[in-house]
Structure formats: structure tokens, C-alpha cells
Short mmCIF file of C-alpha atoms in Angstrom, two decimals:
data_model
loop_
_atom_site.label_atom_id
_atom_site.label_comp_id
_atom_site.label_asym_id
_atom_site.label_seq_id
_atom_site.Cartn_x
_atom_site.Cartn_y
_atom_site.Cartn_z
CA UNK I 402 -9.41 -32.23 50.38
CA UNK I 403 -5.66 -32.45 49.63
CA UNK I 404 -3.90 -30.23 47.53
CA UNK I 405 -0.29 -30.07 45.94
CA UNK I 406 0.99 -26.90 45.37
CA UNK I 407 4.79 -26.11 42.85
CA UNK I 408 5.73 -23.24 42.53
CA UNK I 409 8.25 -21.51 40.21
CA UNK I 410 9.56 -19.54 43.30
CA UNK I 411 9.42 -18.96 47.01
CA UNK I 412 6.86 -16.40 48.16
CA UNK I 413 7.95 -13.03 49.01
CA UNK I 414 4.66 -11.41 50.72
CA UNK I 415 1.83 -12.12 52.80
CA UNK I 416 -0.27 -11.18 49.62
CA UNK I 417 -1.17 -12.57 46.14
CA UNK I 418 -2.97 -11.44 43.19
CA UNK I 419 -3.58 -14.42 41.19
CA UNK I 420 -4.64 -15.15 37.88
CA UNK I 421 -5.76 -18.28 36.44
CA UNK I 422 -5.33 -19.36 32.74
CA UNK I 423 -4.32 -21.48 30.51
CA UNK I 424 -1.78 -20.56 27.48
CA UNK I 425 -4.74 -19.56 25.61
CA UNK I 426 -5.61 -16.17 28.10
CA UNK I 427 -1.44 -16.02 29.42
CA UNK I 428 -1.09 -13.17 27.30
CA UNK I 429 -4.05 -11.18 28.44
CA UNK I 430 -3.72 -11.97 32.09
CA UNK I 431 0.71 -11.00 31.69
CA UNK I 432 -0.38 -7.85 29.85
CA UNK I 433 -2.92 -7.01 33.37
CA UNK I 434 -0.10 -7.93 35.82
CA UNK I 435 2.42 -5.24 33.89
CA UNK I 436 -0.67 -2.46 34.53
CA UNK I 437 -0.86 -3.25 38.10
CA UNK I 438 2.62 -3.25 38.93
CA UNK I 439 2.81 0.12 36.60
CA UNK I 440 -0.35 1.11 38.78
CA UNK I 441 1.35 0.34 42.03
CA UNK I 442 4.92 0.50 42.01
CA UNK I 443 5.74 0.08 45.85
CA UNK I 444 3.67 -3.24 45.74
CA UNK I 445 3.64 -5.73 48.71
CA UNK I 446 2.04 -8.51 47.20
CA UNK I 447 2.96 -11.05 44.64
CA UNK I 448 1.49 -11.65 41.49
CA UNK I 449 0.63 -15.44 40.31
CA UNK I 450 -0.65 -17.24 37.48
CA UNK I 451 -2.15 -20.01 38.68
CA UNK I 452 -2.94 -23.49 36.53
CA UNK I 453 -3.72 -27.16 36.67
CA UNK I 454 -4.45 -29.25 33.83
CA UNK I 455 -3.12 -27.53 31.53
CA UNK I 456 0.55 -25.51 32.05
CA UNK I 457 1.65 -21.87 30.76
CA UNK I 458 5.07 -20.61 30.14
CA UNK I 459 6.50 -17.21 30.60
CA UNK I 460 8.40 -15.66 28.01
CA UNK I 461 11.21 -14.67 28.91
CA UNK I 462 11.04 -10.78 27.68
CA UNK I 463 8.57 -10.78 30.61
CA UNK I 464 10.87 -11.52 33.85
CA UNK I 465 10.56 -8.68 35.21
CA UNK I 466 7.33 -8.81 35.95
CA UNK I 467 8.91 -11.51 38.47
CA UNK I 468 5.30 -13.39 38.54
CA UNK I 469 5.20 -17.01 40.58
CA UNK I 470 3.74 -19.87 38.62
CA UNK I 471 1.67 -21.92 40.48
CA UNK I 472 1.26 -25.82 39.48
CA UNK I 473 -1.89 -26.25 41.50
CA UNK I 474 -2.73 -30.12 41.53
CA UNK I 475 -6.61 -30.20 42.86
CA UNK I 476 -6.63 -34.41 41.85
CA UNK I 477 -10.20 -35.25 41.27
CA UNK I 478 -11.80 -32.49 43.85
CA UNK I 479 -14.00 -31.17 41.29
CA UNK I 480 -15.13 -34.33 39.61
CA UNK I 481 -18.84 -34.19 38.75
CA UNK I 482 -19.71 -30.68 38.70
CA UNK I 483 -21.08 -29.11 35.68
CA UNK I 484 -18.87 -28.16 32.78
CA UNK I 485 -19.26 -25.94 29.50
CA UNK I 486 -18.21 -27.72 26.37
CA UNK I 487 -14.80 -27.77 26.16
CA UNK I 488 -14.00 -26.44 29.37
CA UNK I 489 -11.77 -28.02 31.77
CA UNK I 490 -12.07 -28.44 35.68
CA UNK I 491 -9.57 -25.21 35.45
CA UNK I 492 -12.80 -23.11 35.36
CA UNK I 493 -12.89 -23.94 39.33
CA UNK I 494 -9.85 -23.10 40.33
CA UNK I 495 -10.40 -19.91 42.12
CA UNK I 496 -12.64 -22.12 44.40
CA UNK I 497 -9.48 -23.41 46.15
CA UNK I 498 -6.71 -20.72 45.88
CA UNK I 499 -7.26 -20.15 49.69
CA UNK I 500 -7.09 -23.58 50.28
CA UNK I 501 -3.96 -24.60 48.89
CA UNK I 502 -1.93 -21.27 49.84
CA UNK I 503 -3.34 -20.63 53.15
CA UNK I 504 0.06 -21.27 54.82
CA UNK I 505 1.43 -19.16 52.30
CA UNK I 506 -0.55 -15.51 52.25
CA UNK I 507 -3.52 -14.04 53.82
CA UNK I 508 -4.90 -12.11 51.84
CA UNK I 509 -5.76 -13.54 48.07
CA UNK I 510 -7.20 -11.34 45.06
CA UNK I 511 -8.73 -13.44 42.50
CA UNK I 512 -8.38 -11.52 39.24
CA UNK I 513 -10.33 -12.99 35.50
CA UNK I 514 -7.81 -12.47 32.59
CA UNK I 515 -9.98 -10.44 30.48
CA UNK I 516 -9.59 -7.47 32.58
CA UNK I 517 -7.95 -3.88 31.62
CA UNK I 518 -6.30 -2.00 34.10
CA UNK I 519 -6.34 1.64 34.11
CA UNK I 520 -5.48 2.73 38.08
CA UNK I 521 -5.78 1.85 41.40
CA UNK I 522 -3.78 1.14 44.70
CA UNK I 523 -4.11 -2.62 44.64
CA UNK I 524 -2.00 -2.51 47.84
CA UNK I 525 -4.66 -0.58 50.00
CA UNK I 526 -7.45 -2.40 47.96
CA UNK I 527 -5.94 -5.67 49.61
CA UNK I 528 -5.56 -4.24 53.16
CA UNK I 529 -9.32 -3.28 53.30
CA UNK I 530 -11.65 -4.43 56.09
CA UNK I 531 -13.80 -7.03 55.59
CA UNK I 532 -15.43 -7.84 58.69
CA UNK I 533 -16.20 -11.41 59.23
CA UNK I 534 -17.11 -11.89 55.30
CA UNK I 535 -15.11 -14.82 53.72
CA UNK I 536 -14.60 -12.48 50.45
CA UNK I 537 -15.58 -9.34 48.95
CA UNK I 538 -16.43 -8.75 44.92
CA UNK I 539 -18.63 -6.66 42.82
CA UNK I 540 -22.42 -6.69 41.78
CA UNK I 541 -22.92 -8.48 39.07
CA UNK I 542 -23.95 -5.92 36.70
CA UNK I 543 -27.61 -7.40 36.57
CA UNK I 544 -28.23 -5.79 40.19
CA UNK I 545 -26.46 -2.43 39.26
CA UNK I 546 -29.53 -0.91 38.19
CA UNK I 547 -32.14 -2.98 40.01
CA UNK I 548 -30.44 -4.13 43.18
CA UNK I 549 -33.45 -6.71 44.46
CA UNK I 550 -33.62 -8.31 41.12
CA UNK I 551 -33.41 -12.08 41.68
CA UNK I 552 -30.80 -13.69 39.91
CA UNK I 553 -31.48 -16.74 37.13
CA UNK I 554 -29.64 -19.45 39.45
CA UNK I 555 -31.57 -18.10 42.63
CA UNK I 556 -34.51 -18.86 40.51
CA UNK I 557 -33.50 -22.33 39.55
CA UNK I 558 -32.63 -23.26 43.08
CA UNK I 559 -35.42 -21.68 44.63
CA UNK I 560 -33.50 -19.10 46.71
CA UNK I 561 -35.03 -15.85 48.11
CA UNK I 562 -33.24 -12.83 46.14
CA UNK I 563 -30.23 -11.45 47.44
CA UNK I 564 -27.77 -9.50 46.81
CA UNK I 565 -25.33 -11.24 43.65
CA UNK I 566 -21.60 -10.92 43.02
CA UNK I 567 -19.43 -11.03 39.90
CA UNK I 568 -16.97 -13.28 40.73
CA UNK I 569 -14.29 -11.85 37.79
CA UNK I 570 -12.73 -9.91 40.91
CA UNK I 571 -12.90 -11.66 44.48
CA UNK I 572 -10.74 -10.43 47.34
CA UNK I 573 -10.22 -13.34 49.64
CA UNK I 574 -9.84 -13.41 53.49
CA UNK I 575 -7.79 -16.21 53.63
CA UNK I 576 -8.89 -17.24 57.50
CA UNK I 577 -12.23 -16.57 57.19
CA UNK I 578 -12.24 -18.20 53.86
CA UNK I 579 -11.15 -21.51 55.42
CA UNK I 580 -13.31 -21.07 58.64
CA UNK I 581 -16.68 -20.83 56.57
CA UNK I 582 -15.67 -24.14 54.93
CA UNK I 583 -16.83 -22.50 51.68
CA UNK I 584 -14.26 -24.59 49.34
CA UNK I 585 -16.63 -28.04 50.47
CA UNK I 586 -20.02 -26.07 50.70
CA UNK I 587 -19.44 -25.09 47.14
CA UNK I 588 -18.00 -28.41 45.96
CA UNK I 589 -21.02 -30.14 48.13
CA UNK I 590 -23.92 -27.80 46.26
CA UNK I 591 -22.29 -28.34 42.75
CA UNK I 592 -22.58 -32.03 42.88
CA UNK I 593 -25.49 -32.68 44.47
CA UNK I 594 -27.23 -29.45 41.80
CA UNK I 595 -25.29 -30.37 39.07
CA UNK I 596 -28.39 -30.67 36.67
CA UNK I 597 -30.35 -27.13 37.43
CA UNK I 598 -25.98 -25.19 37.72
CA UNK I 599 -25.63 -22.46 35.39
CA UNK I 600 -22.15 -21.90 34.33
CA UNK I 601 -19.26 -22.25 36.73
CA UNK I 602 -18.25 -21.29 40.41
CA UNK I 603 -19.92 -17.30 40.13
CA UNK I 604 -23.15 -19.26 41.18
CA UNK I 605 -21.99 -21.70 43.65
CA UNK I 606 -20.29 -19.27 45.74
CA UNK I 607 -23.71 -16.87 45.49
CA UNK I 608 -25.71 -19.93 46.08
CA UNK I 609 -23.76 -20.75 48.86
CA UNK I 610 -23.02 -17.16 50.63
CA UNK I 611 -26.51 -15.81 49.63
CA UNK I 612 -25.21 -12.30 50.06
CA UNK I 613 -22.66 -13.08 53.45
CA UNK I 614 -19.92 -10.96 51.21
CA UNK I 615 -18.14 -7.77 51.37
CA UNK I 616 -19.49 -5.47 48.00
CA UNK I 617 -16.64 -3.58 46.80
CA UNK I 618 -16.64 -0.25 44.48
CA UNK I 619 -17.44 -0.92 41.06
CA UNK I 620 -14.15 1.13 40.21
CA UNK I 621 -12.66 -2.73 41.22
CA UNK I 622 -14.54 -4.28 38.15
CA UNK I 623 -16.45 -2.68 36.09
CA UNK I 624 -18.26 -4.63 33.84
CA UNK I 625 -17.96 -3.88 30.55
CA UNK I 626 -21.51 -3.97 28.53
CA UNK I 627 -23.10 -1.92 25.86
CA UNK I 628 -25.52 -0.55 28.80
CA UNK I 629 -23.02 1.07 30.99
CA UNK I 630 -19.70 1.59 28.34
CA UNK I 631 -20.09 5.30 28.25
CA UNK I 632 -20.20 5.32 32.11
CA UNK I 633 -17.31 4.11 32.63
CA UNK I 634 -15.17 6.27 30.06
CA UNK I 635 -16.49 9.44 32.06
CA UNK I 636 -16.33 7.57 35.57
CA UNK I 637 -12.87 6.28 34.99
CA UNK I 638 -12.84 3.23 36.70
CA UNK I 639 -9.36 1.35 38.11
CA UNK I 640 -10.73 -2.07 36.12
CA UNK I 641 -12.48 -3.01 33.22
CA UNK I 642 -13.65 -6.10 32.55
CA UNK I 643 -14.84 -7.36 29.08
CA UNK I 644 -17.78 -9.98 30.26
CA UNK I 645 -19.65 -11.63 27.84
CA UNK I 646 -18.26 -13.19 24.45
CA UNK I 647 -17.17 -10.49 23.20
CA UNK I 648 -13.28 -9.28 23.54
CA UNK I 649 -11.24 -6.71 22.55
CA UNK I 650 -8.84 -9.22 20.75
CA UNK I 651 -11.45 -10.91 18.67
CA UNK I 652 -13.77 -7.91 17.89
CA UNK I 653 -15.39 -8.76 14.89
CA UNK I 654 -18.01 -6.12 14.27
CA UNK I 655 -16.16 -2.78 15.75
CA UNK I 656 -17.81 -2.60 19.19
CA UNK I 657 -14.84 -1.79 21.11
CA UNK I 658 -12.92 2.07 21.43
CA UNK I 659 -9.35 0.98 18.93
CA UNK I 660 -7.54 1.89 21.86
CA UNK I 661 -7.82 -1.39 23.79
CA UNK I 662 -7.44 -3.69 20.44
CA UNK I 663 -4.07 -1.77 19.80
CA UNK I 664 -2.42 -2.06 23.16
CA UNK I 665 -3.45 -5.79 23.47
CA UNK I 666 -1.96 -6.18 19.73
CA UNK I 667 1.18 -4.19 20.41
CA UNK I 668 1.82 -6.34 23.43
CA UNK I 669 0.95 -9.58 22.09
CA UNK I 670 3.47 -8.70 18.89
CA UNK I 671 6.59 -8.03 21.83
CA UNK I 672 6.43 -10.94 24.02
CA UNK I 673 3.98 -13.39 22.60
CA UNK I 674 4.70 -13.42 18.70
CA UNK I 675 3.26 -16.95 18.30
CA UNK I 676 -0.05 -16.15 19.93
CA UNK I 677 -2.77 -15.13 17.31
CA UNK I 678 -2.82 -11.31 17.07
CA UNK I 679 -6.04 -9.21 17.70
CA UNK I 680 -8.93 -9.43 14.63
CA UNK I 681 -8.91 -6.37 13.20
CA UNK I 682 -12.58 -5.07 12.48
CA UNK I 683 -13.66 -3.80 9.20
CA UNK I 684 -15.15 -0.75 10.74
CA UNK I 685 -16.56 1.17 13.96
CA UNK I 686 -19.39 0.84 15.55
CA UNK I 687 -21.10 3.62 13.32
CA UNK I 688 -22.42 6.49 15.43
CA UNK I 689 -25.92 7.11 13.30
CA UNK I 690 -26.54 2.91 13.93
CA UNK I 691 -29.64 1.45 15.28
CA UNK I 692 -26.91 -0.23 18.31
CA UNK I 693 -25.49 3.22 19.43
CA UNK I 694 -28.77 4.76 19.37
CA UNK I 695 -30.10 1.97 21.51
CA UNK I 696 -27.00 2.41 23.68
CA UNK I 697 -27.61 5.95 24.31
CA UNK I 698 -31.19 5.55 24.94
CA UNK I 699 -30.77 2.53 27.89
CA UNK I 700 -28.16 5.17 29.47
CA UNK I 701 -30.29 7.64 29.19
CA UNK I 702 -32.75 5.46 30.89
CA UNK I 703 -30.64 4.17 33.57
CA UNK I 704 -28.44 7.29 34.48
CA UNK I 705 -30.26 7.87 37.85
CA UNK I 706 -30.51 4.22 39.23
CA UNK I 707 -26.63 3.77 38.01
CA UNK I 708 -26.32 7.43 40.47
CA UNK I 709 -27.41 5.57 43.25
CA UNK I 710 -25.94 2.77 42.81
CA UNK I 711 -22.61 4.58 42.61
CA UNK I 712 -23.58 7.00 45.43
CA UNK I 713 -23.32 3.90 47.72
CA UNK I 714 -18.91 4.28 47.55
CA UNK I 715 -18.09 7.38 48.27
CA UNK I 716 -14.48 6.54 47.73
CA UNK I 717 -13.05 3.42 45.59
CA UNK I 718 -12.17 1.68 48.73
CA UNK I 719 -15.22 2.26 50.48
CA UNK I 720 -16.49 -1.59 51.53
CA UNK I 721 -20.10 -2.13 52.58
CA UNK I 722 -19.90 -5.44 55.46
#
């Protein structure tokens, strides 16, 4: 599979953390590169934003975050795997970052745009041992609480339950990567299972790797639902990230703390004044509604399977091979 690769500058380390987006997300993804580099100041990586089909442009209030843009022509690789309504083959990207930088860094960390950064040493995050795996990630959420149940796509392929990944944060082993051949494995299984595919690339590489990955702290991407919110404001995790449909920048109905809404808005107003600015909600979630109630109750419920779960990383770079 050939790619073409132009970038916006040479790169300076053996290490990338790489977004990809479209103009659409640029803002969200340039406001989480400025909280890593704020999180990590004596950084040995490089940060990228990564696109195809369609290009993003820097502004130029932001050069100092000194990211690379990455023109990453894929050609017609991805041709006839499933796609959303009014997605692009962009969605798969990720799938062949190590791929088409392999001569270029060794380590890769896949980041999703609608991520928050609060902490973290991304540097020794990066430099962790993986073993033999190909990449490490996250739970998905669905397996935080119940760690054998067997995911939707397993189900629809007939797989045996195993352990299942959210693919918003993926730290890749760029040699490994390339040895397990998982670019054309994944590529391979979307085509030939286009019709029974849910979504994008989280379930080819699970459906591929059935559970031959590194599991990472959830400090490294916490998902962000209404069953584990007030977790994570007493756990304090290094990254949040707002899965689902639901954003901080378009909440309609108040479900989100203010705090996240303003710093996206205050950002967005600075370097991105022609973007759309963040809805602002007619109210707060109310704390006497039938949703917080409901909320407090599945914690409630859940606080001593999310213990154990948790109990398993005894430190936020603790990484189970």
C-alpha cells in the first residue's frame, strides 16, 4: 500500500502525537496540543495534525505551538469500507499513521480531537513498555464496569468476548505496528465485513487484535459519560474525552460543568474568530432533575466495580502486556 506523505516541516524527534481533523475539529484538536505542551514543557516529541481529503490551516497567532502538518495522501486504500453519512475516508486515517511515518518516528500517539487535557507526562507516557503489543489504548468504557462483557461488533462477527479498546487514544509501536501487518488485516476485514461493520476503525482494530494490546490507565482517556462524570472530577484524570454526540461546544441542554464551554469559547474567540463559537445553554443541568438523580444513583451503583477496575493501575503509567 503506497503512501505520500508532505509535510509543513522536517521532523525534529523520534516521537509524534498526532491528531487528525479536518477544519471543522482544528480548533479543538490546536486548543489540546497548547495543554500538552503546557503539561509537558521539556517535550521530545512532535505534535501533528494530520489530514487527507480535506486540508486545515493554522492560524498564525498559533506558531508557537510549532505543530507539523501532515498532507497524508492514502489514494484509494480505504475504498469500500463502511462509512457514516457524511463522513469521509478521513475517519481511517489513524489506521495508517505508522505506515506512512515509519521512517520518520517510532513511537506514534494517536490522539481524537474532542479531548481535554488536564495533566500528564506525555513524554514518559510515550516511552512506556509495551511488550510485543502493536499498540496500547484504553477500555472502552462499556468493559469498565463489567470487564467480560462482549462487545456489539464481537457479537455481529461472531467473536468470543475479549477484552475492547477505545481507540480515541492509541499509543503506537511503530515496529511492531508494521510487523503485525495490522494496517492490511484491518483494511482486509473491513472490506470483506463491510455489511455487519459498526462505525469506523475502533472495531476493526478490536476485531482484528481480539485483545493482543497493551491497556493503559484510564487517567490516558477517560471517557466522559453521565455514568462515570463525577469520577473523574474527584479522580482527576490527565484526559478527558467527550464520547458520544454530545460536546462541550454545542451543549444544548446544560450537561456539561461551564468551565469547559468557557475555555473552548475563549480560545476559539483568540485564534479562530471565524469558527462558530460554543452554544451557550439556557440553563444547568438542574441538581433536583430526574437526570442527576439517575446519575447519582448508577454511581452509586457502580462505585465498587469502577474500584477495581481502577485498582488494576496503581500508577498512571502502569501498562498491563
Amino acid at each position: 500500500m503506497t503512501i505520500k506523505v508532505n509535510a509543513s516541516r522536517p521532523a525534529a524527534h523520534r516521537k509524534a502525537i498526532i491528531f487528525c481533523c479536518d477544519t471543522g475539529y482544528l480548533p479543538y484538536a490546536s486548543l489540546a496540543a497548547e495543554q500538552i505542551l503546557q503539561s509537558t514543557p521539556r517535550h521530545d516529541f512532535d505534535i501533528c495534525i494530520a489530514f487527507n481529503e480535506r486540508p486545515v490551516r493554522l492560524p498564525e497567532s498559533l506558531s508557537h505551538l510549532n505543530i507539523r502538518l501532515l498532507k497524508v495522501d492514502i489514494g484509494t486504500m480505504f475504498e469500500g469500507l463502511r462509512l457514516d453519512a457524511g463522513k469521509s475516508h478521513d475517519v481511517y486515517l489513524r489506521l495508517a499513521l505508522p505506515q506512512a511515518l515509519r521512517e520518520e518516528y517510532d513511537r506514534i500517539l494517536y490522539m481524537d480531537a474532542d479531548i481535554y487535557v488536564q495533566s500528564g507526562d506525555f513524554s514518559a507516557l510515550m516511552d512506556c513498555d509495551l511488550g510485543p503489543r502493536p499498540l496500547a489504548a484504553v477500555r472502552d468504557n462499556i468493559q469498565w464496569r463489567t470487564p467480560t462483557r462482549r462487545a456489539m461488533q464481537f457479537k455481529r462477527l461472531g467473536l468470543p468476548s475479549a477484552p475492547y479498546f477505545n481507540a480515541g487514544i492509541l499509543l503506537m509501536d511503530v515496529h511492531n505496528y508494521m510487523a503485525s501487518n495490522l494496517l492490511e488485516k484491518c483494511v482486509d476485514l473491513g472490506r470483506k465485513e463491510a455489511s455487519r461493520m459498526i462505525r469506523h476503525d475502533q472495531n476493526l482494530y478490536n476485531s482484528v487484535l481480539q485483545g493482543n494490546w497493551a491497556e493503559l490507565s484510564p487517567f490516558w482517556n477517560w471517557q466522559y459519560s453521565w455514568a462515570a462524570r463525577f469520577f473523574c472530577d474527584v479522580q482527576g484524570p490527565h484526559v478527558i474525552h467527550f464520547i458520544g454526540n454530545s460536546k462541550p461546544w454545542k451543549d444544548t441542554d446544560g450537561q456539561f460543568p461551564p468551565r469547559f464551554r468557557l475555555h473552548y469559547s475563549r480560545f476559539i474567540r483568540a485564534h479562530f474568530p471565524d469558527h462558530p463559537d460554543c452554544h451557550i445553554p439556557h440553563s444547568q443541568l438542574p441538581p433536583d432533575g430526574i437526570r442527576m438523580r439517575k446519575m447519582l444513583i448508577k454511581h452509586l451503583l457502580s462505585s465498587k466495580a469502577i474500584g477495581r477496575y481502577l485498582g488494576r493501575f496503581p500508577t498512571d503509567l502502569t501498562v498491563i502486556k
